[in-house]
Coordinates of C-alpha atoms and ligand atoms in Angstrom, one line a residue:
Chain A
M1 CA 0.0 -0.6 0.2
I2 CA 1.4 3.1 -1.3
S3 CA 1.6 6.1 1.8
K4 CA -1.2 9.0 -0.1
L5 CA 1.0 11.1 2.3
P6 CA 4.3 10.7 1.6
L7 CA 6.6 13.0 2.5
T8 CA 5.9 12.2 6.3
Q9 CA 5.4 8.6 5.6
N10 CA 8.8 8.0 7.5
I11 CA 8.1 10.6 10.1
N12 CA 7.1 10.0 13.9
A13 CA 8.0 13.3 16.1
A14 CA 8.0 10.6 19.2
R15 CA 10.5 8.5 17.0
D16 CA 14.7 9.3 16.3
P17 CA 15.0 10.9 13.2
V18 CA 15.0 8.2 10.3
N19 CA 18.5 6.5 9.8
L20 CA 19.8 4.7 6.9
E21 CA 18.9 1.2 7.6
A22 CA 15.8 2.0 9.3
Y23 CA 15.1 4.5 5.9
E24 CA 15.8 1.5 3.1
A25 CA 13.2 -1.1 4.9
N26 CA 10.5 1.2 3.4
H27 CA 12.2 1.2 0.3
G28 CA 14.4 3.7 0.3
Y29 CA 17.6 4.0 -2.3
Q30 CA 15.1 1.8 -4.8
A31 CA 14.1 4.8 -6.9
A32 CA 18.0 6.8 -6.9
R33 CA 19.1 2.6 -8.0
K34 CA 16.6 2.3 -10.6
A35 CA 16.9 5.0 -12.4
V36 CA 20.8 5.5 -12.0
L37 CA 21.1 1.7 -13.4
E38 CA 17.8 2.2 -16.1
M39 CA 16.5 4.5 -16.4
S40 CA 17.7 7.6 -18.6
P41 CA 17.7 11.1 -17.8
D42 CA 15.5 12.4 -20.5
D43 CA 13.1 8.8 -18.7
C44 CA 13.0 11.4 -15.5
L45 CA 12.5 14.4 -16.9
Q46 CA 9.6 13.6 -19.0
V47 CA 8.5 11.5 -15.6
V48 CA 9.1 15.0 -13.4
K49 CA 7.1 17.0 -16.1
D50 CA 4.2 14.4 -16.1
S51 CA 3.8 14.5 -12.2
G52 CA 3.0 19.0 -12.7
L53 CA 5.6 18.9 -9.5
R54 CA 5.7 22.6 -8.5
G55 CA 8.5 24.5 -6.5
R56 CA 8.4 24.5 -2.9
G57 CA 9.9 27.2 -2.9
G58 CA 7.4 29.8 -2.7
A59 CA 6.7 30.7 -6.3
G60 CA 5.9 27.3 -7.3
F61 CA 7.2 27.1 -10.5
P62 CA 7.5 23.9 -12.2
T63 CA 10.0 22.1 -11.6
G64 CA 10.3 19.7 -14.9
M65 CA 9.9 22.8 -17.0
K66 CA 12.8 24.4 -15.0
W67 CA 15.3 21.5 -15.6
S68 CA 14.7 21.6 -18.9
F69 CA 16.5 25.0 -19.8
V70 CA 19.5 22.6 -18.6
P71 CA 21.6 22.0 -21.5
M72 CA 22.2 18.6 -22.3
N73 CA 25.8 18.1 -23.8
T74 CA 24.9 14.4 -25.8
D75 CA 27.1 13.5 -28.4
S76 CA 25.3 11.3 -31.9
Q77 CA 24.6 8.1 -30.6
G78 CA 22.3 9.6 -26.9
N79 CA 24.9 9.8 -24.7
N80 CA 25.7 12.0 -22.5
V81 CA 28.7 13.5 -22.1
S82 CA 31.0 15.9 -19.6
D83 CA 31.7 19.2 -21.1
G84 CA 32.5 20.4 -16.6
H85 CA 30.4 20.4 -13.7
K86 CA 27.2 21.3 -13.3
Y87 CA 25.8 22.1 -10.3
L88 CA 22.5 21.2 -8.4
I89 CA 21.7 22.9 -5.1
C90 CA 18.9 22.3 -2.1
N91 CA 17.6 25.7 -0.6
A92 CA 17.5 24.8 2.7
D93 CA 17.8 28.7 3.9
E94 CA 14.5 29.1 5.3
M95 CA 13.8 32.7 6.3
E96 CA 11.0 34.0 5.4
P97 CA 9.3 34.7 9.2
G98 CA 6.9 32.3 9.2
T99 CA 7.7 29.1 7.9
F100 CA 9.1 26.3 9.4
K101 CA 8.7 22.7 6.9
D102 CA 12.2 22.5 5.7
R103 CA 13.6 21.8 9.1
L104 CA 10.8 19.3 9.4
L105 CA 12.0 17.7 6.5
M106 CA 15.5 18.1 7.3
E107 CA 15.8 16.7 11.0
C108 CA 13.2 13.9 10.7
D109 CA 13.8 11.7 7.2
P110 CA 17.7 13.4 5.7
H111 CA 18.1 10.5 3.4
Q112 CA 14.6 10.9 1.4
L113 CA 16.0 14.3 0.8
I114 CA 19.4 13.1 -0.4
E115 CA 17.2 10.6 -2.2
G116 CA 15.3 13.5 -3.8
M117 CA 18.9 15.3 -5.2
I118 CA 20.7 12.0 -6.1
L119 CA 17.1 11.8 -8.7
S120 CA 17.5 15.1 -9.3
A121 CA 21.4 15.1 -10.4
W122 CA 20.5 11.8 -12.2
T123 CA 17.6 14.1 -14.2
I124 CA 20.1 17.6 -15.2
Q125 CA 23.7 15.2 -14.8
A126 CA 25.2 16.8 -11.9
D127 CA 28.3 15.4 -10.4
V128 CA 28.4 17.7 -8.0
A129 CA 25.2 19.3 -5.3
Y130 CA 25.6 21.4 -2.4
I131 CA 22.7 22.2 0.3
F132 CA 22.9 25.5 1.7
I133 CA 21.5 25.5 4.9
R134 CA 20.3 28.3 7.7
H135 CA 23.8 28.5 9.9
E136 CA 20.3 28.4 12.9
Y137 CA 19.1 24.4 11.7
H138 CA 23.1 22.8 13.6
F139 CA 20.8 20.1 14.3
A140 CA 19.6 18.6 10.7
S141 CA 22.9 19.9 9.2
K142 CA 24.6 17.9 11.4
L143 CA 21.5 14.9 10.9
L144 CA 22.3 15.6 6.8
Q145 CA 26.6 15.4 7.2
D146 CA 25.7 11.7 9.1
A147 CA 23.6 10.5 7.1
I148 CA 25.9 11.5 3.9
D149 CA 29.2 9.9 5.0
A150 CA 26.7 6.6 5.5
C151 CA 25.7 7.1 1.8
Y152 CA 29.2 7.4 0.7
A153 CA 30.0 4.9 3.3
K154 CA 27.9 2.6 1.5
G155 CA 28.4 3.7 -2.0
Y156 CA 25.9 6.0 -2.3
L157 CA 27.0 8.7 -3.0
G158 CA 31.1 9.0 -4.4
K159 CA 32.4 7.9 -7.2
D160 CA 30.5 5.4 -9.4
I161 CA 27.3 5.1 -7.6
F162 CA 25.0 1.8 -7.5
G163 CA 27.8 0.6 -9.3
S164 CA 27.1 2.1 -11.9
D165 CA 29.4 5.3 -13.7
F166 CA 28.1 8.3 -11.8
N167 CA 29.6 10.5 -10.1
L168 CA 27.8 13.1 -7.1
E169 CA 29.7 14.7 -4.5
L170 CA 27.2 16.3 -2.5
Y171 CA 28.4 18.8 0.3
V172 CA 26.1 20.4 3.4
H173 CA 27.3 24.1 3.4
S174 CA 25.6 26.0 6.7
S175 CA 25.4 29.8 6.3
A176 CA 26.2 33.1 8.0
G177 CA 23.0 34.3 8.0
R178 CA 20.9 36.8 6.1
Y179 CA 17.2 36.5 4.9
I180 CA 18.3 37.8 0.6
C181 CA 20.6 34.1 0.6
G182 CA 16.8 32.1 0.0
E183 CA 17.2 34.0 -3.2
E184 CA 18.4 31.7 -5.8
T185 CA 20.8 33.6 -7.5
A186 CA 22.2 35.3 -4.5
L187 CA 22.3 31.5 -2.9
I188 CA 25.0 31.0 -5.8
S189 CA 26.6 34.7 -4.8
S190 CA 27.4 33.5 -1.4
L191 CA 27.9 30.0 -2.8
E192 CA 30.9 31.2 -4.5
G193 CA 32.9 32.7 -1.0
K194 CA 31.1 36.4 -1.8
R195 CA 28.8 38.8 -0.5
A196 CA 25.1 37.8 -1.5
N197 CA 24.0 40.3 -4.0
P198 CA 21.6 38.9 -6.6
R199 CA 22.3 38.8 -9.7
A200 CA 20.2 39.9 -13.1
K201 CA 18.9 37.1 -15.0
P202 CA 18.7 36.7 -18.0
P203 CA 22.0 34.1 -18.1
F204 CA 19.4 32.3 -15.8
P205 CA 21.5 29.5 -13.6
Q206 CA 20.4 26.7 -15.7
I207 CA 22.8 29.2 -18.3
S208 CA 24.8 30.7 -16.3
G209 CA 24.7 29.8 -12.0
L210 CA 27.9 28.5 -9.9
W211 CA 31.1 29.5 -11.2
G212 CA 29.5 30.5 -14.8
R213 CA 28.4 26.6 -15.3
P214 CA 25.2 25.4 -15.4
T215 CA 23.0 25.7 -12.5
I216 CA 19.7 24.1 -10.4
V217 CA 18.1 25.6 -7.2
N218 CA 15.9 23.9 -6.2
N219 CA 13.9 23.7 -2.3
V220 CA 14.2 20.8 0.2
E221 CA 10.2 20.1 -0.1
T222 CA 10.5 20.1 -4.0
L223 CA 13.6 17.7 -3.3
C224 CA 12.0 15.4 -1.5
N225 CA 8.9 15.5 -4.2
I226 CA 11.3 14.4 -6.4
T227 CA 11.9 10.5 -4.8
H228 CA 8.5 9.7 -4.7
I229 CA 7.4 10.4 -8.0
I230 CA 10.2 8.9 -9.9
R231 CA 9.2 5.9 -6.8
N232 CA 5.5 5.8 -7.6
G233 CA 5.1 7.2 -11.2
A234 CA 3.6 10.6 -12.9
Q235 CA 0.0 9.1 -11.9
W236 CA 0.3 8.1 -9.4
Y237 CA 1.5 11.5 -7.7
K238 CA -1.2 13.4 -9.8
T239 CA -4.3 10.6 -7.7
L240 CA -2.8 12.6 -5.0
G241 CA -4.1 16.0 -4.5
I242 CA -8.1 17.2 -4.7
G243 CA -7.5 20.8 -6.8
Q244 CA -6.2 21.9 -9.8
D245 CA -2.6 21.0 -8.7
H246 CA -1.0 18.4 -7.9
G247 CA 0.4 16.0 -5.0
T248 CA 1.2 16.6 -1.0
K249 CA 2.5 20.2 0.3
L250 CA 3.7 20.3 3.7
F251 CA 1.5 23.7 5.1
G252 CA 1.5 25.0 8.7
V253 CA -0.2 27.7 10.8
S254 CA 1.1 29.8 13.5
G255 CA -0.6 32.3 15.4
R256 CA -3.0 32.8 17.8
V257 CA -4.5 28.5 17.2
K258 CA -5.2 26.3 19.9
N259 CA -3.5 23.7 17.9
P260 CA -0.3 24.8 15.6
G261 CA 2.4 22.5 13.8
C262 CA 2.9 21.8 11.1
W263 CA 1.1 18.9 8.7
E264 CA 0.9 17.3 5.0
L265 CA -1.8 17.5 3.7
P266 CA -2.9 17.5 -0.7
M267 CA -2.7 20.0 -2.3
G268 CA -6.2 22.2 -2.5
T269 CA -7.1 21.2 0.5
P270 CA -9.1 24.6 1.7
I271 CA -7.6 26.7 4.3
R272 CA -10.4 26.1 6.2
E273 CA -9.7 22.5 6.8
L274 CA -6.1 23.8 7.6
I275 CA -7.4 25.6 10.6
E276 CA -10.1 25.1 12.0
Q277 CA -9.5 21.2 11.7
H278 CA -6.1 20.9 11.4
A279 CA -4.9 23.8 13.6
G280 CA -8.1 23.5 15.9
G281 CA -8.9 26.8 15.6
M282 CA -9.1 30.5 17.6
Q283 CA -8.3 29.8 21.2
D284 CA -10.4 31.2 23.3
G285 CA -11.3 34.2 23.5
Y286 CA -9.4 35.8 20.6
K287 CA -11.1 35.4 16.3
L288 CA -9.5 35.2 12.8
R289 CA -9.2 38.9 11.8
G290 CA -6.9 37.6 8.9
F291 CA -3.8 35.5 7.4
L292 CA -0.9 35.7 5.8
P293 CA -1.5 32.2 3.8
G294 CA 2.2 31.9 2.6
G295 CA 5.1 33.3 4.9
A296 CA 5.6 37.1 5.4
S297 CA 6.3 38.2 2.2
T298 CA 3.3 36.7 0.9
D299 CA -0.3 39.1 1.4
F300 CA -2.9 39.1 3.9
L301 CA -6.6 37.1 3.0
V302 CA -9.5 37.9 5.5
E303 CA -11.8 35.1 6.8
E304 CA -14.1 35.4 3.2
H305 CA -10.7 33.4 1.6
L306 CA -11.3 30.5 4.4
D307 CA -13.0 28.2 1.6
L308 CA -10.5 28.5 -1.3
A309 CA -8.4 25.9 -2.0
M310 CA -4.9 25.2 -1.2
D311 CA -4.1 25.5 -5.3
Y312 CA -1.2 28.0 -6.2
D313 CA -3.3 29.9 -8.6
V314 CA -6.3 30.0 -6.7
I315 CA -4.5 31.5 -3.8
G316 CA -2.8 34.1 -6.3
K317 CA -6.2 35.1 -8.5
A318 CA -7.3 36.4 -4.7
G319 CA -5.0 38.3 -5.2
S320 CA -2.3 36.4 -2.7
R321 CA 0.4 34.1 -3.3
L322 CA 0.1 30.0 -2.0
G323 CA 4.1 31.1 -0.7
T324 CA 5.2 28.5 1.1
G325 CA 2.2 27.2 2.5
T326 CA 2.8 28.2 6.3
M327 CA 0.3 30.6 7.8
I328 CA 0.5 32.6 9.7
I329 CA -2.7 34.2 11.2
L330 CA -3.7 38.1 12.7
D331 CA -6.4 37.8 15.6
D332 CA -8.6 40.5 16.5
K333 CA -6.0 41.3 19.2
T334 CA -2.8 42.2 17.6
C335 CA -2.8 45.6 15.9
P336 CA -2.7 45.1 11.8
V337 CA -0.2 48.1 11.7
G338 CA 1.8 47.2 14.3
M339 CA 2.1 43.7 12.5
T340 CA 2.7 45.6 9.2
K341 CA 5.4 46.9 10.9
N342 CA 7.2 44.6 12.3
L343 CA 7.5 42.7 8.5
V344 CA 8.0 45.7 7.4
E345 CA 11.0 46.2 9.3
F346 CA 12.1 42.2 8.6
F347 CA 12.5 42.9 5.5
A348 CA 14.3 47.1 5.2
Q349 CA 16.6 44.2 8.4
E350 CA 17.2 42.6 5.6
S351 CA 17.6 44.3 2.6
C352 CA 20.8 43.4 0.9
G353 CA 20.4 47.4 0.4
F354 CA 21.4 46.9 -3.6
C355 CA 18.4 49.0 -4.9
T356 CA 17.3 51.8 -4.0
P357 CA 13.7 51.1 -3.9
C358 CA 14.2 48.3 -1.2
R359 CA 16.7 50.2 1.1
D360 CA 15.9 53.8 1.8
G361 CA 12.1 52.7 1.3
L362 CA 11.4 50.3 3.7
P363 CA 13.1 52.3 6.6
W364 CA 11.4 55.3 5.3
S365 CA 7.4 52.7 5.0
A366 CA 8.3 51.1 9.0
Q367 CA 8.9 55.5 10.1
V368 CA 5.5 56.0 8.9
L369 CA 3.5 53.3 9.8
D370 CA 5.7 53.6 13.7
D371 CA 4.0 56.8 13.1
I372 CA 0.3 55.2 12.9
E373 CA 0.4 52.8 15.0
S374 CA 1.8 55.5 18.1
G375 CA -1.3 57.7 17.0
N376 CA 0.2 60.4 14.8
G377 CA -0.3 59.2 10.8
I378 CA -1.8 61.4 9.2
P379 CA -3.4 60.7 5.5
A380 CA -1.0 61.8 3.1
D381 CA 1.1 58.4 5.1
L382 CA -1.5 56.8 3.6
N383 CA -0.3 58.2 -0.1
T384 CA 3.1 58.0 0.8
L385 CA 2.6 53.8 1.7
Q386 CA 1.1 53.1 -1.4
N387 CA 4.2 54.8 -3.5
Q388 CA 6.2 52.6 -1.4
V389 CA 4.9 50.3 -2.5
R390 CA 5.2 50.2 -6.5
F391 CA 8.4 50.8 -6.1
I392 CA 9.4 47.6 -4.1
G393 CA 7.1 46.1 -6.3
A394 CA 6.3 41.7 -4.8
I395 CA 8.2 42.1 -1.4
G396 CA 6.4 45.6 -1.3
N397 CA 2.7 44.5 -1.4
T398 CA 2.4 43.3 2.2
I399 CA 2.6 46.4 3.6
V400 CA -0.3 48.1 2.2
L401 CA -3.5 45.8 4.2
Chain B
M1 CA 48.4 36.8 -4.6
N2 CA 50.1 39.7 -3.6
Q3 CA 52.7 38.3 -2.4
S4 CA 54.9 41.8 -1.1
T5 CA 52.4 42.4 1.6
K6 CA 52.8 39.0 2.8
T7 CA 57.2 39.0 2.8
N8 CA 56.8 42.6 4.3
S9 CA 54.3 42.0 7.1
T10 CA 56.6 38.2 7.6
K11 CA 60.1 39.7 7.2
K12 CA 59.8 41.3 11.4
E13 CA 59.3 38.3 13.4
S14 CA 61.5 36.3 11.0
T15 CA 65.5 35.0 10.4
E16 CA 64.9 32.9 7.4
N17 CA 64.9 34.3 3.8
D18 CA 62.2 31.5 2.9
N19 CA 59.2 33.5 2.4
S20 CA 56.2 30.9 2.3
Q21 CA 58.1 29.3 5.8
A22 CA 58.2 33.2 7.1
N23 CA 54.4 33.5 5.9
A24 CA 53.4 29.8 7.3
R25 CA 54.8 30.6 10.3
T26 CA 53.3 33.7 10.5
I27 CA 49.7 32.4 8.9
S28 CA 50.2 29.8 12.7
S29 CA 50.8 32.1 15.1
I30 CA 47.2 33.7 14.0
L31 CA 45.1 30.7 12.6
T32 CA 46.3 27.6 14.8
A33 CA 46.5 24.3 13.8
P34 CA 43.0 21.8 14.0
E35 CA 41.8 25.3 12.2
L36 CA 44.3 25.6 10.0
A37 CA 42.9 22.0 9.1
E38 CA 39.5 22.9 8.6
I39 CA 40.0 25.9 6.3
D40 CA 42.4 22.8 3.9
H41 CA 39.7 20.9 4.5
E42 CA 37.1 23.7 2.2
I43 CA 39.8 24.9 0.1
S44 CA 40.7 21.1 -0.4
H45 CA 37.5 21.3 -2.2
A46 CA 36.8 24.8 -4.1
P47 CA 37.8 26.1 -7.4
T48 CA 39.2 28.9 -5.6
R49 CA 40.8 29.8 -2.1
S50 CA 38.5 33.2 -1.9
A51 CA 35.8 30.0 -2.8
V52 CA 35.6 29.6 0.9
A53 CA 36.3 32.6 2.5
I54 CA 32.6 32.1 4.5
D55 CA 33.1 28.8 5.3
A56 CA 36.5 30.7 6.9
L57 CA 35.5 33.4 8.7
K58 CA 32.3 30.7 10.5
I59 CA 35.4 28.3 11.4
V60 CA 37.6 31.6 12.9
Q61 CA 34.3 32.0 14.8
K62 CA 33.6 29.2 16.0
H63 CA 37.2 29.0 17.8
H64 CA 37.7 32.2 19.3
G65 CA 34.1 33.4 19.5
W66 CA 34.3 36.4 16.7
V67 CA 36.1 37.7 14.1
S68 CA 39.0 40.1 15.0
D69 CA 41.5 42.7 13.4
E70 CA 43.7 40.2 13.2
S71 CA 42.3 36.8 12.6
L72 CA 40.4 39.0 9.9
S73 CA 43.6 40.3 7.7
G74 CA 45.5 37.0 8.2
L75 CA 42.9 35.4 7.4
A76 CA 42.6 37.3 4.2
D77 CA 46.8 36.5 3.6
Y78 CA 46.2 33.2 3.7
L79 CA 42.6 32.9 1.0
D80 CA 44.5 35.4 -1.3
M81 CA 42.3 37.5 -1.0
S82 CA 42.6 41.5 0.6
T83 CA 41.7 41.7 4.0
A84 CA 39.3 45.1 2.6
E85 CA 37.5 42.6 0.6
L86 CA 37.5 40.3 3.0
D87 CA 35.6 42.3 5.6
G88 CA 33.0 43.2 3.2
I89 CA 32.3 40.1 3.3
A90 CA 32.5 39.3 6.6
T91 CA 30.9 42.3 7.7
F92 CA 27.3 41.5 5.2
Y93 CA 26.9 38.6 7.5
S94 CA 24.7 39.3 10.7
L95 CA 26.0 35.5 11.9
I96 CA 30.1 36.6 11.5
Y97 CA 30.8 39.0 14.6
R98 CA 33.6 41.2 14.1
K99 CA 33.5 41.8 18.1
P100 CA 34.1 39.7 21.1
V101 CA 31.2 39.0 22.5
G102 CA 29.8 36.4 25.7
E103 CA 30.9 33.2 26.3
K104 CA 27.3 32.5 24.6
V105 CA 24.6 34.4 22.2
I106 CA 21.0 34.7 23.1
S107 CA 19.0 35.1 19.6
L108 CA 15.8 36.4 20.6
C109 CA 13.3 35.8 17.4
N110 CA 11.6 39.1 16.5
S111 CA 10.1 38.1 13.7
V112 CA 6.3 38.1 13.5
T113 CA 4.6 35.4 15.1
C114 CA 7.3 35.2 18.1
W115 CA 6.1 39.5 18.0
I116 CA 2.4 38.4 18.4
K117 CA 3.2 35.9 20.2
G118 CA 5.2 38.6 23.6
Y119 CA 8.3 38.9 22.2
A120 CA 8.4 42.9 23.8
Q121 CA 7.5 41.3 26.4
L122 CA 9.9 39.1 26.8
E123 CA 12.5 41.1 25.4
K124 CA 11.9 43.4 28.1
H125 CA 12.4 41.0 30.5
I126 CA 15.5 39.5 29.5
S127 CA 16.6 42.9 29.4
R128 CA 16.5 43.1 33.0
Q129 CA 17.0 40.2 34.3
L130 CA 20.5 40.3 32.8
G131 CA 21.1 44.7 33.0
V132 CA 21.8 44.6 29.2
G133 CA 20.2 45.8 25.9
L134 CA 20.2 44.2 23.3
G135 CA 23.0 44.0 20.9
E136 CA 25.1 44.1 24.8
T137 CA 27.2 41.7 27.0
T138 CA 26.4 40.9 30.5
T139 CA 29.9 42.7 32.4
D140 CA 30.2 39.3 33.6
N141 CA 30.7 38.0 29.4
R142 CA 28.5 35.5 30.1
Y143 CA 25.6 36.2 27.4
T144 CA 25.3 39.2 24.7
F145 CA 21.9 39.4 23.7
L146 CA 20.7 40.0 20.2
P147 CA 17.7 39.8 17.9
A148 CA 17.2 37.1 15.5
P149 CA 14.9 37.0 12.5
C150 CA 11.8 33.8 12.9
L151 CA 14.6 30.9 13.9
G152 CA 12.0 28.4 11.7
A153 CA 9.8 27.5 15.1
C154 CA 7.3 29.4 14.6
D155 CA 4.5 26.9 16.0
R156 CA 5.9 27.4 19.5
A157 CA 6.5 30.7 19.7
P158 CA 8.3 32.9 21.1
V159 CA 11.5 31.5 20.4
M160 CA 15.8 31.5 21.3
M161 CA 18.2 30.4 20.9
V162 CA 21.0 30.5 23.0
G163 CA 24.4 29.0 21.9
E164 CA 23.4 26.6 19.5
E165 CA 20.6 24.8 21.1
T166 CA 16.4 26.3 20.3
H167 CA 14.4 27.4 22.9
L168 CA 10.2 26.6 22.6
D169 CA 7.0 28.0 24.1
L170 CA 9.0 31.0 26.0
T171 CA 7.9 32.1 29.3
P172 CA 9.8 34.7 31.6
E173 CA 9.9 32.0 34.2
K174 CA 10.9 29.1 31.3
I175 CA 14.1 31.8 30.5
N176 CA 15.0 32.7 34.2
Q177 CA 15.5 28.4 34.4
I178 CA 17.1 28.8 31.1
L179 CA 20.3 31.3 31.7
E180 CA 20.4 30.2 35.0
I181 CA 19.0 33.5 37.1
K182 CA 18.2 32.9 40.1
G183 CA 15.8 33.7 42.4
G184 CA 15.1 36.0 39.3
Q185 CA 13.5 39.3 39.8
Q186 CA 10.0 39.2 38.6
G187 CA 8.5 40.9 35.4
Ligands
FMN501 C1 14.4 37.9 -1.0 C2 14.0 35.6 -1.0 C3 14.7 35.0 -0.6 C4 13.5 33.4 -1.2 N1 14.1 32.4 0.2 C5 14.2 31.3 -0.3 C6 13.8 30.3 0.9 O1 14.8 30.6 2.0 N2 14.1 29.2 0.1 C7 13.6 28.8 -1.2 O2 13.1 27.5 -0.8 N3 13.5 29.8 -1.8 C8 13.9 31.2 -1.4 N4 13.0 31.3 -1.9 C9 13.4 31.6 -3.4 C10 14.3 31.0 -4.2 O3 15.0 31.7 -4.8 C11 14.2 30.0 -5.7 O4 12.9 29.9 -6.1 C12 13.6 28.5 -4.2 O5 14.7 27.7 -4.3 C13 13.2 27.9 -6.0 O6 12.9 27.0 -5.5 P1 12.1 25.5 -6.9 O7 11.6 26.1 -7.8 O8 12.0 23.8 -5.5 O9 11.1 26.0 -5.3 C14 13.2 33.3 -1.9 C15 13.4 34.5 -2.9 C16 13.4 35.6 -2.6 C17 13.4 36.9 -4.1
FES502 S1 8.0 34.0 14.2 FE1 10.0 33.5 15.5 S2 10.6 31.6 15.4 FE2 8.5 31.6 13.7

């Protein structure tokens, strides 16, 4: 019986994290072995494309399409020939306030991620991979490193993995702070040992990324999904979602609800089920005033949106974004202006300082919100905020309620 | 590689003519053998020496608690970078400390969910109990108190880290226990 909640099937908070032995006892590394020995990279790419998987890092970009831009050098017989390194990077920076899903996956089942990375690296024919993890996740880093060491010892990583002629080196890189590192081009700068300045696109990382070589950056949860998609197939994966999007996803709730936490649910699950059933509804004495559906950079939604399906396009049409799927609840006893100020202060502090609207506009907006919160606001402040939002673009949307 | 600066800075301390040996000696008086071994390990799988700048800064910090001017310029030499370039990197990253910190850093999450769940009260509590504000170190040098962006445990807010340990569902009483504040003042 194949689990309908594959990402968390091995996860039990009351137990120790899954080690290599336990992981293998539950079909672990069978997909990676099969892919590397029996499937072509093209076959794998087709399965991922057919699955309809969309990136779980926040933007929901179709993973198969993203990978298809990586140049595959093949000779006249269709065999892959290497002309230098290609890189796969797992984005484990998880610094978007309100987000706590990748930590769970890494702390409870590190091999699921490693197997997903082997499969992804095989598909794009990357020979070097990194897990770029935020510094504070000490426990996850150590667990991943131990799991990686165990894989090297068994020949699942390194040279000629699973007895094939495919080589893959996998390193854990622990970051040194700064939210901007999570943006994929900034992450690449940081991995090169530089300041984490974002880079202009194009060229896209798929063509010119780390050290100018083809590079794919994917979120932890995206890569974990790959394990199950290759293991059980695209058709199976498509049966998991109950709305427009396919598969399952980790959804979370934090704030003044009775039972804050993180759950794996089918894509398309109504928001109401997440907040009222799984998170237990509001704490006694508090009412729901609004919520950010997927982290600090997503726009507020309100009660009338509770019956929307948690699908990327549905939440997009409602004027927000599904983002990371971890919801932050605004209750009726928390000041919305204060909360917005807190969000803006975060972005002001974490701005990489490269572009003026963000570097100067955010502290200005925070100041205006401070005035409003302390009762010194003037009507023109609203215009100021709206102008700032126009300048900043996507991230700025958070600051207009 | 900036050989001339290396030679200049090492000449006074060395009577030998072999610059590389002299240089190695200077480096080893700034960076210890275990630090150098860890840095060399990073360099072994990096395309250039400067590529490991961030890892190397973190290694130095792990051993000394922070990155002093002396460590920084020694490290810059070792990585074939200018001191200014390495300092530009060190100061960009919030978790590289260019000033001394106490034995342990208290990182209190000030992001959105923790803010909703009472960050302001806890910040005041810690300040009062330890007699330091954010960014300051206690007089006994035990703790440096810093704000932190979301620590990725928002379902258990409020959250702080003390050193490498994460502490969840904080209350003033719990904080007193964690920080071993004996008979803590009320409030
Ligand atoms: C400011 C900023 C911060 C980001 N932080 C993260 C992050 O912490 N983790 C993540 O997976 N993606 C983050 N992203 C998105 C990445 O740029 C990238 O789209 C993502 O890692 C791609 O993975 P996916 O296709 O698997 O979703 C961030 C984007 C921006 C603009
Ligand atoms: S907001 Fe404090 S841990 Fe996420």
